[in-house]
């Protein structure tokens, strides 16, 4: 029952949470190494979710109030900084919203996440030691500014997706600055990069390059009268003007 | 210069909501709650039966969504799948916990009263999603359907399922898998 071929057939039972104890642990070890099983388990989880969603039932109204007041005392986890390449499939959707209350908790989570993300960028970007040092110093400064941006009382966010990637812009009119956080952006071919732009009412102003699929960046330059932020795919090194249509648009509204 | 013309706005995108929730956005969490709490509560209730316990578990699941929003990986699956996987795991843990033992023994003893076709079909109302799930469940063999629904909707382990169906363990585990493959293809689930 421990043979490799045997284990592959456990995907269904595992996805349905019908495996217990040592068998479950054994299969999870297998899952970490077997891409085919991992994919099948994800597909089965999505399949079973359809069976679950078909059972939808309106919960009692007071449950919502209990949950909403409950989140006030639950500390959120910081995002991991893993870079996951995905197939590019540019689309864009946006949604904006206000960041609300509970700032100290968020700021803490955010600064941990940023430390991880920016650390990742530093490693990705810098080949030579002196470059790395200079970059690290710069990133530390950026991180401090980003952290303070997140805690600005008028900080707001907007989020958009591109394929399976999600980008979030954080901005504060009082600080006159914006930051961008990306997660799982579609991987680009060699020689291409994501470039960020301030949208000055239809004119794009360069605001920096996003060097990895996941990570964060303090946008270069002041907010001024910008009405939003756009993301385009540009040749490595970036462009002075966008050479392609945006894969994401995030309006400041 | 490229003039900006934004892509068209569509309905609420759960991936975007989760990204906002990850940054502590309570408004976004409220909208996410409205989108997923019904499926979570319905599924949990299906497994646990008891309304009070089902509310408790739903609350735990939603707080877990809030806590772990930053760990959601959009390229690994849909938000609904992520949330319902968590919900199912918790419901199953609850049903298999010590408190539920007595109830379980009763249920196993009462297996002769088990309906031939799990109630999913009977509870189905006109909704398209339910219709499709029902249609796809019908395409399974009896053993495949029993294996999948007893595990998923009732929270039984595959050993218990084998016991209930008087079928060999190997057969049950295979039927769960090929039943799910059939359902996956029928429902058009893509990775
Ligand atoms: Zn395998």
Coordinates of C-alpha atoms and ligand atoms in Angstrom, one line a residue:
Chain A
X1 CA 0.0 0.0 0.0
X2 CA 3.1 2.2 0.0
X3 CA 4.0 1.7 -3.6
X4 CA 4.2 4.8 -5.8
X5 CA 1.5 3.7 -8.3
X6 CA -0.9 3.0 -5.4
X7 CA -0.4 6.5 -4.0
X8 CA -1.5 8.2 -7.3
X9 CA -5.0 6.7 -6.9
X10 CA -5.5 8.5 -3.5
X11 CA -6.0 11.9 -5.1
X12 CA -9.8 11.6 -4.9
X13 CA -10.0 10.5 -1.3
X14 CA -7.5 13.1 -0.3
X15 CA -9.3 16.0 -2.0
X16 CA -12.6 14.8 -0.4
X17 CA -10.8 14.8 3.0
X18 CA -11.5 11.1 3.3
X19 CA -7.9 10.2 4.2
X20 CA -6.9 10.2 7.8
X21 CA -3.8 9.8 10.0
X22 CA -0.7 8.2 8.6
X23 CA -2.2 7.7 5.2
X24 CA -2.9 11.3 4.8
X25 CA 0.6 12.3 6.0
X26 CA 2.1 9.8 3.6
X27 CA 0.1 11.1 0.7
X28 CA 1.0 14.7 1.5
X29 CA 4.6 13.8 1.3
X30 CA 4.0 12.3 -2.1
X31 CA 2.0 15.3 -3.1
X32 CA 4.9 17.6 -2.5
X33 CA 6.9 15.7 -5.0
X34 CA 4.3 14.6 -7.6
X35 CA 3.2 17.4 -9.9
X36 CA 0.6 15.2 -11.6
X37 CA -1.1 14.4 -8.3
X38 CA -0.9 18.0 -7.1
X39 CA -2.7 19.2 -10.3
X40 CA -5.3 16.5 -10.0
X41 CA -6.0 17.4 -6.3
X42 CA -6.5 21.0 -7.3
X43 CA -8.9 20.0 -10.0
X44 CA -10.8 17.7 -7.7
X45 CA -10.9 20.5 -5.0
X46 CA -12.5 22.8 -7.7
X47 CA -14.9 20.0 -8.7
X48 CA -16.0 19.4 -5.1
X49 CA -16.3 23.1 -4.5
X50 CA -19.0 23.1 -7.3
X51 CA -20.8 20.3 -5.3
X52 CA -20.4 22.4 -2.2
X53 CA -21.6 25.6 -3.8
X54 CA -24.7 23.8 -5.1
X55 CA -25.7 23.4 -1.4
X56 CA -25.6 27.1 -0.7
X57 CA -28.0 28.2 2.0
X58 CA -28.5 31.7 3.4
X59 CA -26.9 31.8 6.9
X60 CA -28.7 33.7 9.7
X61 CA -28.2 37.4 9.4
X62 CA -26.7 37.8 12.9
X63 CA -23.8 35.5 11.8
X64 CA -22.6 38.3 9.5
X65 CA -22.5 40.8 12.4
X66 CA -20.7 38.3 14.6
X67 CA -18.0 37.6 11.9
X68 CA -17.6 41.3 11.1
X69 CA -17.0 42.2 14.7
X70 CA -14.8 39.0 15.1
X71 CA -12.2 40.1 12.6
X72 CA -11.2 43.0 14.8
X73 CA -9.4 40.6 17.1
X74 CA -7.9 38.3 14.5
X75 CA -4.4 39.3 13.3
X76 CA -3.8 38.7 9.6
X77 CA -0.9 36.8 8.2
X78 CA 1.7 38.6 6.0
X79 CA 1.9 37.5 2.4
X80 CA 4.6 35.1 1.3
X81 CA 7.1 36.5 -1.2
X82 CA 7.2 33.5 -3.5
X83 CA 7.3 34.2 -7.2
X84 CA 5.0 32.0 -9.2
X85 CA 5.3 32.2 -13.0
X86 CA 2.0 31.8 -14.8
X87 CA 0.9 32.0 -18.4
X88 CA 0.3 35.6 -19.6
X89 CA -3.3 36.3 -20.4
X90 CA -3.8 40.1 -20.1
X91 CA -7.2 41.2 -19.2
X92 CA -8.0 43.9 -16.7
X93 CA -10.6 44.3 -14.1
X94 CA -10.6 46.8 -11.3
X95 CA -12.2 47.5 -8.1
X96 CA -11.4 50.2 -5.6
X97 CA -12.0 50.5 -2.0
X98 CA -11.1 52.3 1.1
X99 CA -8.6 50.9 3.6
X100 CA -10.3 50.9 6.9
X101 CA -9.3 51.1 10.5
X102 CA -7.0 48.6 12.3
X103 CA -3.9 50.4 11.0
X104 CA -1.3 49.3 13.5
X105 CA -2.0 45.6 12.8
X106 CA -2.0 46.2 9.0
X107 CA 1.2 48.3 9.2
X108 CA 3.0 45.5 11.0
X109 CA 1.8 42.8 8.6
X110 CA 2.6 45.1 5.7
X111 CA 6.1 45.9 6.9
X112 CA 6.9 42.2 7.4
X113 CA 5.6 41.5 3.9
X114 CA 7.5 44.3 2.4
X115 CA 10.7 43.3 4.1
X116 CA 10.3 39.9 2.5
X117 CA 9.2 41.2 -0.9
X118 CA 11.8 43.9 -1.1
X119 CA 14.5 41.5 0.1
X120 CA 13.5 39.2 -2.8
X121 CA 13.8 42.1 -5.3
X122 CA 17.2 42.9 -4.0
X123 CA 18.4 39.4 -4.6
X124 CA 16.8 39.2 -8.0
X125 CA 18.1 42.5 -9.2
X126 CA 21.6 42.7 -8.0
X127 CA 24.4 40.6 -9.3
X128 CA 27.4 42.5 -7.9
X129 CA 28.0 43.0 -4.3
X130 CA 28.4 46.8 -4.4
X131 CA 25.2 47.1 -6.5
X132 CA 23.5 45.0 -3.9
X133 CA 24.6 47.2 -1.1
X134 CA 23.5 50.4 -2.8
X135 CA 20.2 48.7 -3.7
X136 CA 19.6 47.4 -0.2
X137 CA 20.1 50.9 1.2
X138 CA 17.7 52.3 -1.3
X139 CA 15.2 49.6 -0.7
X140 CA 15.4 50.1 3.0
X141 CA 14.6 53.8 2.4
X142 CA 11.8 52.8 0.1
X143 CA 10.4 50.4 2.6
X144 CA 10.3 53.0 5.3
X145 CA 8.4 55.4 2.9
X146 CA 6.1 52.6 1.8
X147 CA 5.4 51.7 5.5
X148 CA 4.6 55.3 6.3
X149 CA 2.4 55.5 3.2
X150 CA 0.4 52.5 4.3
X151 CA -0.2 54.1 7.6
X152 CA -1.3 57.5 6.2
X153 CA -4.8 58.3 7.5
X154 CA -6.0 58.9 3.9
X155 CA -4.3 55.8 2.4
X156 CA -6.6 54.1 -0.1
X157 CA -6.2 51.0 -2.3
X158 CA -7.4 49.8 -5.7
X159 CA -6.9 46.4 -7.1
X160 CA -6.9 44.9 -10.6
X161 CA -6.1 41.5 -12.1
X162 CA -4.2 40.5 -15.2
X163 CA -4.7 36.9 -15.9
X164 CA -4.0 35.2 -12.6
X165 CA -1.9 38.1 -11.3
X166 CA -3.3 40.6 -8.9
X167 CA -1.9 44.2 -8.5
X168 CA -2.8 46.6 -5.7
X169 CA -2.0 50.3 -5.7
X170 CA -1.9 52.1 -2.4
X171 CA -1.9 55.9 -2.5
X172 CA -2.2 58.8 -0.1
X173 CA -3.1 62.3 -1.4
X174 CA -1.7 63.9 1.8
X175 CA 1.7 62.2 1.3
X176 CA 1.5 62.7 -2.5
X177 CA 2.8 59.2 -3.1
X178 CA 1.7 55.8 -4.3
X179 CA 3.0 52.3 -4.0
X180 CA 2.3 49.1 -6.0
X181 CA 2.1 45.5 -4.8
X182 CA 2.0 42.6 -7.2
X183 CA 1.3 39.0 -6.7
X184 CA 1.6 36.2 -9.2
X185 CA 1.8 38.5 -12.2
X186 CA 2.1 36.5 -15.5
X187 CA 5.7 35.7 -16.2
X188 CA 7.2 37.7 -19.1
X189 CA 9.6 36.5 -21.8
X190 CA 13.2 37.5 -21.4
X191 CA 13.9 41.1 -22.4
X192 CA 10.4 42.3 -21.1
X193 CA 9.4 44.0 -18.0
X194 CA 6.3 45.4 -16.3
X195 CA 6.4 49.2 -16.2
X196 CA 4.2 51.3 -14.0
X197 CA 2.8 54.7 -15.0
X198 CA 1.0 57.5 -13.4
X199 CA -2.0 58.4 -15.5
X200 CA -2.1 62.2 -15.8
X201 CA -5.6 62.3 -17.2
X202 CA -4.7 60.2 -20.2
X203 CA -1.0 60.9 -20.5
X204 CA 1.3 58.3 -19.0
X205 CA 4.2 59.3 -16.8
X206 CA 6.8 56.7 -16.0
X207 CA 6.6 55.6 -12.4
X208 CA 9.1 52.7 -12.2
X209 CA 9.7 49.1 -13.2
X210 CA 8.4 46.0 -11.5
X211 CA 11.3 43.6 -11.6
X212 CA 9.5 40.4 -10.5
X213 CA 6.1 38.7 -10.7
X214 CA 5.5 39.3 -7.0
X215 CA 6.8 42.2 -5.0
X216 CA 6.2 45.8 -4.2
X217 CA 7.5 49.1 -5.3
X218 CA 7.2 52.7 -4.2
X219 CA 6.2 54.5 -7.3
X220 CA 8.7 57.1 -8.5
X221 CA 7.6 60.7 -8.7
X222 CA 4.8 62.6 -7.0
X223 CA 1.2 61.8 -7.2
X224 CA 0.5 65.4 -8.4
X225 CA -2.8 65.4 -10.3
X226 CA -2.6 61.7 -11.4
X227 CA -6.0 60.1 -11.7
X228 CA -4.7 56.5 -11.6
X229 CA -1.9 54.1 -12.2
X230 CA -1.4 51.8 -15.3
X231 CA 0.8 48.8 -15.9
X232 CA 2.2 48.0 -19.3
X233 CA 4.7 45.4 -20.7
X234 CA 7.8 47.1 -22.0
X235 CA 11.3 46.2 -23.2
X236 CA 13.7 45.5 -20.4
X237 CA 15.0 48.8 -19.0
X238 CA 11.6 50.4 -19.5
X239 CA 10.3 53.0 -21.9
X240 CA 9.7 56.8 -21.7
X241 CA 6.2 56.3 -23.2
X242 CA 4.1 53.2 -23.1
X243 CA 4.6 51.0 -26.2
X244 CA 1.6 48.7 -25.5
X245 CA -1.9 48.9 -24.1
X246 CA -2.1 48.6 -20.3
X247 CA -2.6 45.2 -18.8
X248 CA -3.9 46.8 -15.7
X249 CA -5.5 50.2 -15.0
X250 CA -6.2 51.3 -11.4
X251 CA -8.0 54.6 -11.1
X252 CA -7.6 56.7 -7.9
X253 CA -11.3 57.0 -7.1
Chain B
X1 CA 1.3 58.6 -25.8
X2 CA -1.2 55.9 -25.3
X3 CA -4.6 57.2 -24.3
X4 CA -6.0 55.3 -21.4
X5 CA -9.3 53.6 -22.0
X6 CA -10.1 51.3 -19.2
X7 CA -11.3 47.7 -19.6
X8 CA -15.0 47.3 -18.9
X9 CA -16.1 46.8 -15.4
X10 CA -17.7 43.5 -14.5
X11 CA -19.3 42.0 -11.4
X12 CA -17.4 41.5 -8.2
X13 CA -14.2 39.7 -8.7
X14 CA -13.4 37.5 -5.8
X15 CA -9.7 37.4 -6.4
X16 CA -9.6 41.2 -6.2
X17 CA -11.6 41.2 -3.1
X18 CA -9.2 38.7 -1.4
X19 CA -6.3 40.8 -2.4
X20 CA -7.9 43.8 -0.7
X21 CA -8.9 41.7 2.3
X22 CA -5.2 40.7 2.6
X23 CA -4.5 44.4 3.3
X24 CA -7.0 44.7 6.0
X25 CA -9.9 46.1 4.0
X26 CA -13.0 45.4 6.0
X27 CA -15.4 46.7 3.4
X28 CA -13.9 44.2 0.9
X29 CA -14.2 41.5 3.5
X30 CA -17.9 42.3 3.9
X31 CA -18.4 41.9 0.2
X32 CA -16.4 38.6 0.2
X33 CA -18.5 37.4 3.1
X34 CA -21.7 38.1 1.1
X35 CA -20.3 36.1 -1.8
X36 CA -19.1 33.0 0.0
X37 CA -20.9 32.7 3.3
X38 CA -24.0 31.0 1.7
X39 CA -22.0 28.3 0.0
X40 CA -19.9 27.8 3.2
X41 CA -22.9 27.6 5.5
X42 CA -24.8 25.3 3.1
X43 CA -21.9 22.9 2.7
X44 CA -21.0 22.9 6.4
X45 CA -24.6 22.3 7.3
X46 CA -24.8 19.5 4.8
X47 CA -21.9 17.7 6.6
X48 CA -22.8 18.6 10.2
X49 CA -26.6 18.8 10.1
X50 CA -26.7 20.6 13.4
X51 CA -27.6 24.3 12.7
X52 CA -25.8 25.7 15.8
X53 CA -22.6 23.8 15.1
X54 CA -22.8 24.8 11.4
X55 CA -23.0 28.5 12.4
X56 CA -20.0 28.1 14.6
X57 CA -17.9 26.4 11.9
X58 CA -19.0 28.9 9.3
X59 CA -17.8 31.7 11.6
X60 CA -14.5 29.9 12.2
X61 CA -14.0 29.5 8.4
X62 CA -14.8 33.1 7.7
X63 CA -12.3 34.3 10.3
X64 CA -9.8 31.9 8.8
X65 CA -10.4 33.5 5.4
X66 CA -9.7 36.9 7.0
X67 CA -6.6 35.7 8.7
X68 CA -5.0 33.9 5.8
X69 CA -6.2 36.0 2.8
X70 CA -2.6 37.0 2.1
X71 CA -1.7 33.3 1.6
X72 CA -4.3 32.7 -1.1
X73 CA -2.5 32.0 -4.4
X74 CA -4.7 33.2 -7.3
X75 CA -2.8 30.9 -9.8
X76 CA -3.6 27.8 -7.7
X77 CA -7.4 27.9 -8.0
X78 CA -10.5 30.0 -7.6
X79 CA -11.4 31.8 -4.4
X80 CA -14.6 29.7 -4.0
X81 CA -12.5 26.5 -4.2
X82 CA -10.0 27.8 -1.7
X83 CA -12.7 28.8 0.8
X84 CA -14.9 25.7 0.4
X85 CA -11.9 23.4 0.8
X86 CA -11.2 25.1 4.1
X87 CA -14.9 24.9 5.1
X88 CA -15.0 21.2 4.2
X89 CA -11.8 20.4 6.1
X90 CA -13.2 22.1 9.2
X91 CA -16.6 20.5 8.9
X92 CA -15.0 17.1 8.6
X93 CA -12.7 17.6 11.5
X94 CA -15.7 18.6 13.6
X95 CA -17.8 15.6 12.5
X96 CA -14.9 13.3 13.3
X97 CA -14.1 14.9 16.7
X98 CA -14.7 13.2 20.0
X99 CA -18.0 15.0 20.6
X100 CA -19.5 13.6 17.5
X101 CA -18.5 10.0 18.2
X102 CA -21.7 8.9 19.7
X103 CA -23.7 10.5 16.9
X104 CA -21.5 8.9 14.3
X105 CA -21.9 5.4 15.8
X106 CA -25.6 5.9 15.5
X107 CA -25.3 7.0 12.0
X108 CA -23.1 4.1 11.0
X109 CA -25.5 1.7 12.7
X110 CA -28.3 3.3 10.7
X111 CA -26.6 2.7 7.4
X112 CA -29.3 0.4 6.3
X113 CA -31.5 3.4 6.1
X114 CA -29.1 5.2 3.8
X115 CA -31.0 6.6 0.8
X116 CA -29.9 5.0 -2.5
X117 CA -29.3 8.4 -4.0
X118 CA -27.9 10.9 -1.5
X119 CA -30.3 13.7 -0.8
X120 CA -28.4 16.1 -3.0
X121 CA -30.8 15.4 -5.8
X122 CA -33.9 15.8 -3.8
X123 CA -33.0 19.1 -2.4
X124 CA -32.3 20.6 -5.7
X125 CA -34.3 23.6 -6.7
X126 CA -34.3 25.3 -10.0
X127 CA -30.9 26.9 -9.8
X128 CA -28.8 26.3 -12.8
X129 CA -25.7 25.3 -10.7
X130 CA -27.7 22.7 -8.8
X131 CA -29.2 21.4 -11.9
X132 CA -25.8 20.9 -13.5
X133 CA -24.4 19.2 -10.4
X134 CA -27.4 16.9 -10.3
X135 CA -27.1 16.1 -14.0
X136 CA -23.4 15.3 -13.6
X137 CA -23.9 13.2 -10.5
X138 CA -26.4 11.1 -12.5
X139 CA -23.7 10.3 -14.9
X140 CA -21.7 8.4 -12.3
X141 CA -22.0 4.8 -11.6
X142 CA -23.9 4.0 -8.4
X143 CA -20.7 3.1 -6.6
X144 CA -18.8 6.2 -7.8
X145 CA -21.7 8.4 -6.7
X146 CA -22.0 6.8 -3.3
X147 CA -18.2 7.0 -2.7
X148 CA -18.0 10.7 -3.6
X149 CA -21.2 11.8 -1.9
X150 CA -20.7 9.8 1.3
X151 CA -17.2 11.3 1.7
X152 CA -18.0 14.8 0.6
X153 CA -21.5 15.5 1.8
X154 CA -21.4 13.3 4.9
X155 CA -17.7 13.6 5.9
X156 CA -17.0 9.9 6.1
X157 CA -13.4 8.6 5.6
X158 CA -12.9 6.2 2.7
X159 CA -12.5 3.4 5.2
X160 CA -15.9 4.1 6.6
X161 CA -17.3 4.4 3.1
X162 CA -15.9 1.0 2.3
X163 CA -17.4 -0.4 5.4
X164 CA -20.8 1.1 4.6
X165 CA -20.8 0.0 1.1
X166 CA -19.3 -3.4 1.9
X167 CA -16.7 -2.8 -0.8
X168 CA -13.0 -3.4 -0.7
X169 CA -10.8 -0.4 0.3
X170 CA -9.0 -0.3 -3.0
X171 CA -12.2 -0.3 -5.0
X172 CA -13.6 2.6 -3.0
X173 CA -10.5 4.7 -3.4
X174 CA -10.5 4.1 -7.1
X175 CA -14.2 4.9 -7.4
X176 CA -13.7 8.2 -5.6
X177 CA -11.0 9.1 -8.0
X178 CA -12.7 8.1 -11.3
X179 CA -16.0 9.4 -10.0
X180 CA -14.3 12.8 -9.5
X181 CA -12.6 12.6 -12.9
X182 CA -16.1 12.1 -14.5
X183 CA -17.6 15.0 -12.4
X184 CA -14.6 17.2 -13.3
X185 CA -15.1 16.7 -17.0
X186 CA -18.9 16.9 -16.8
X187 CA -18.7 20.2 -14.9
X188 CA -16.1 21.6 -17.2
X189 CA -13.6 22.2 -14.4
X190 CA -10.2 23.4 -15.7
X191 CA -7.0 23.7 -13.8
Ligands
LIG1 ZN1 1.4 11.0 -7.7

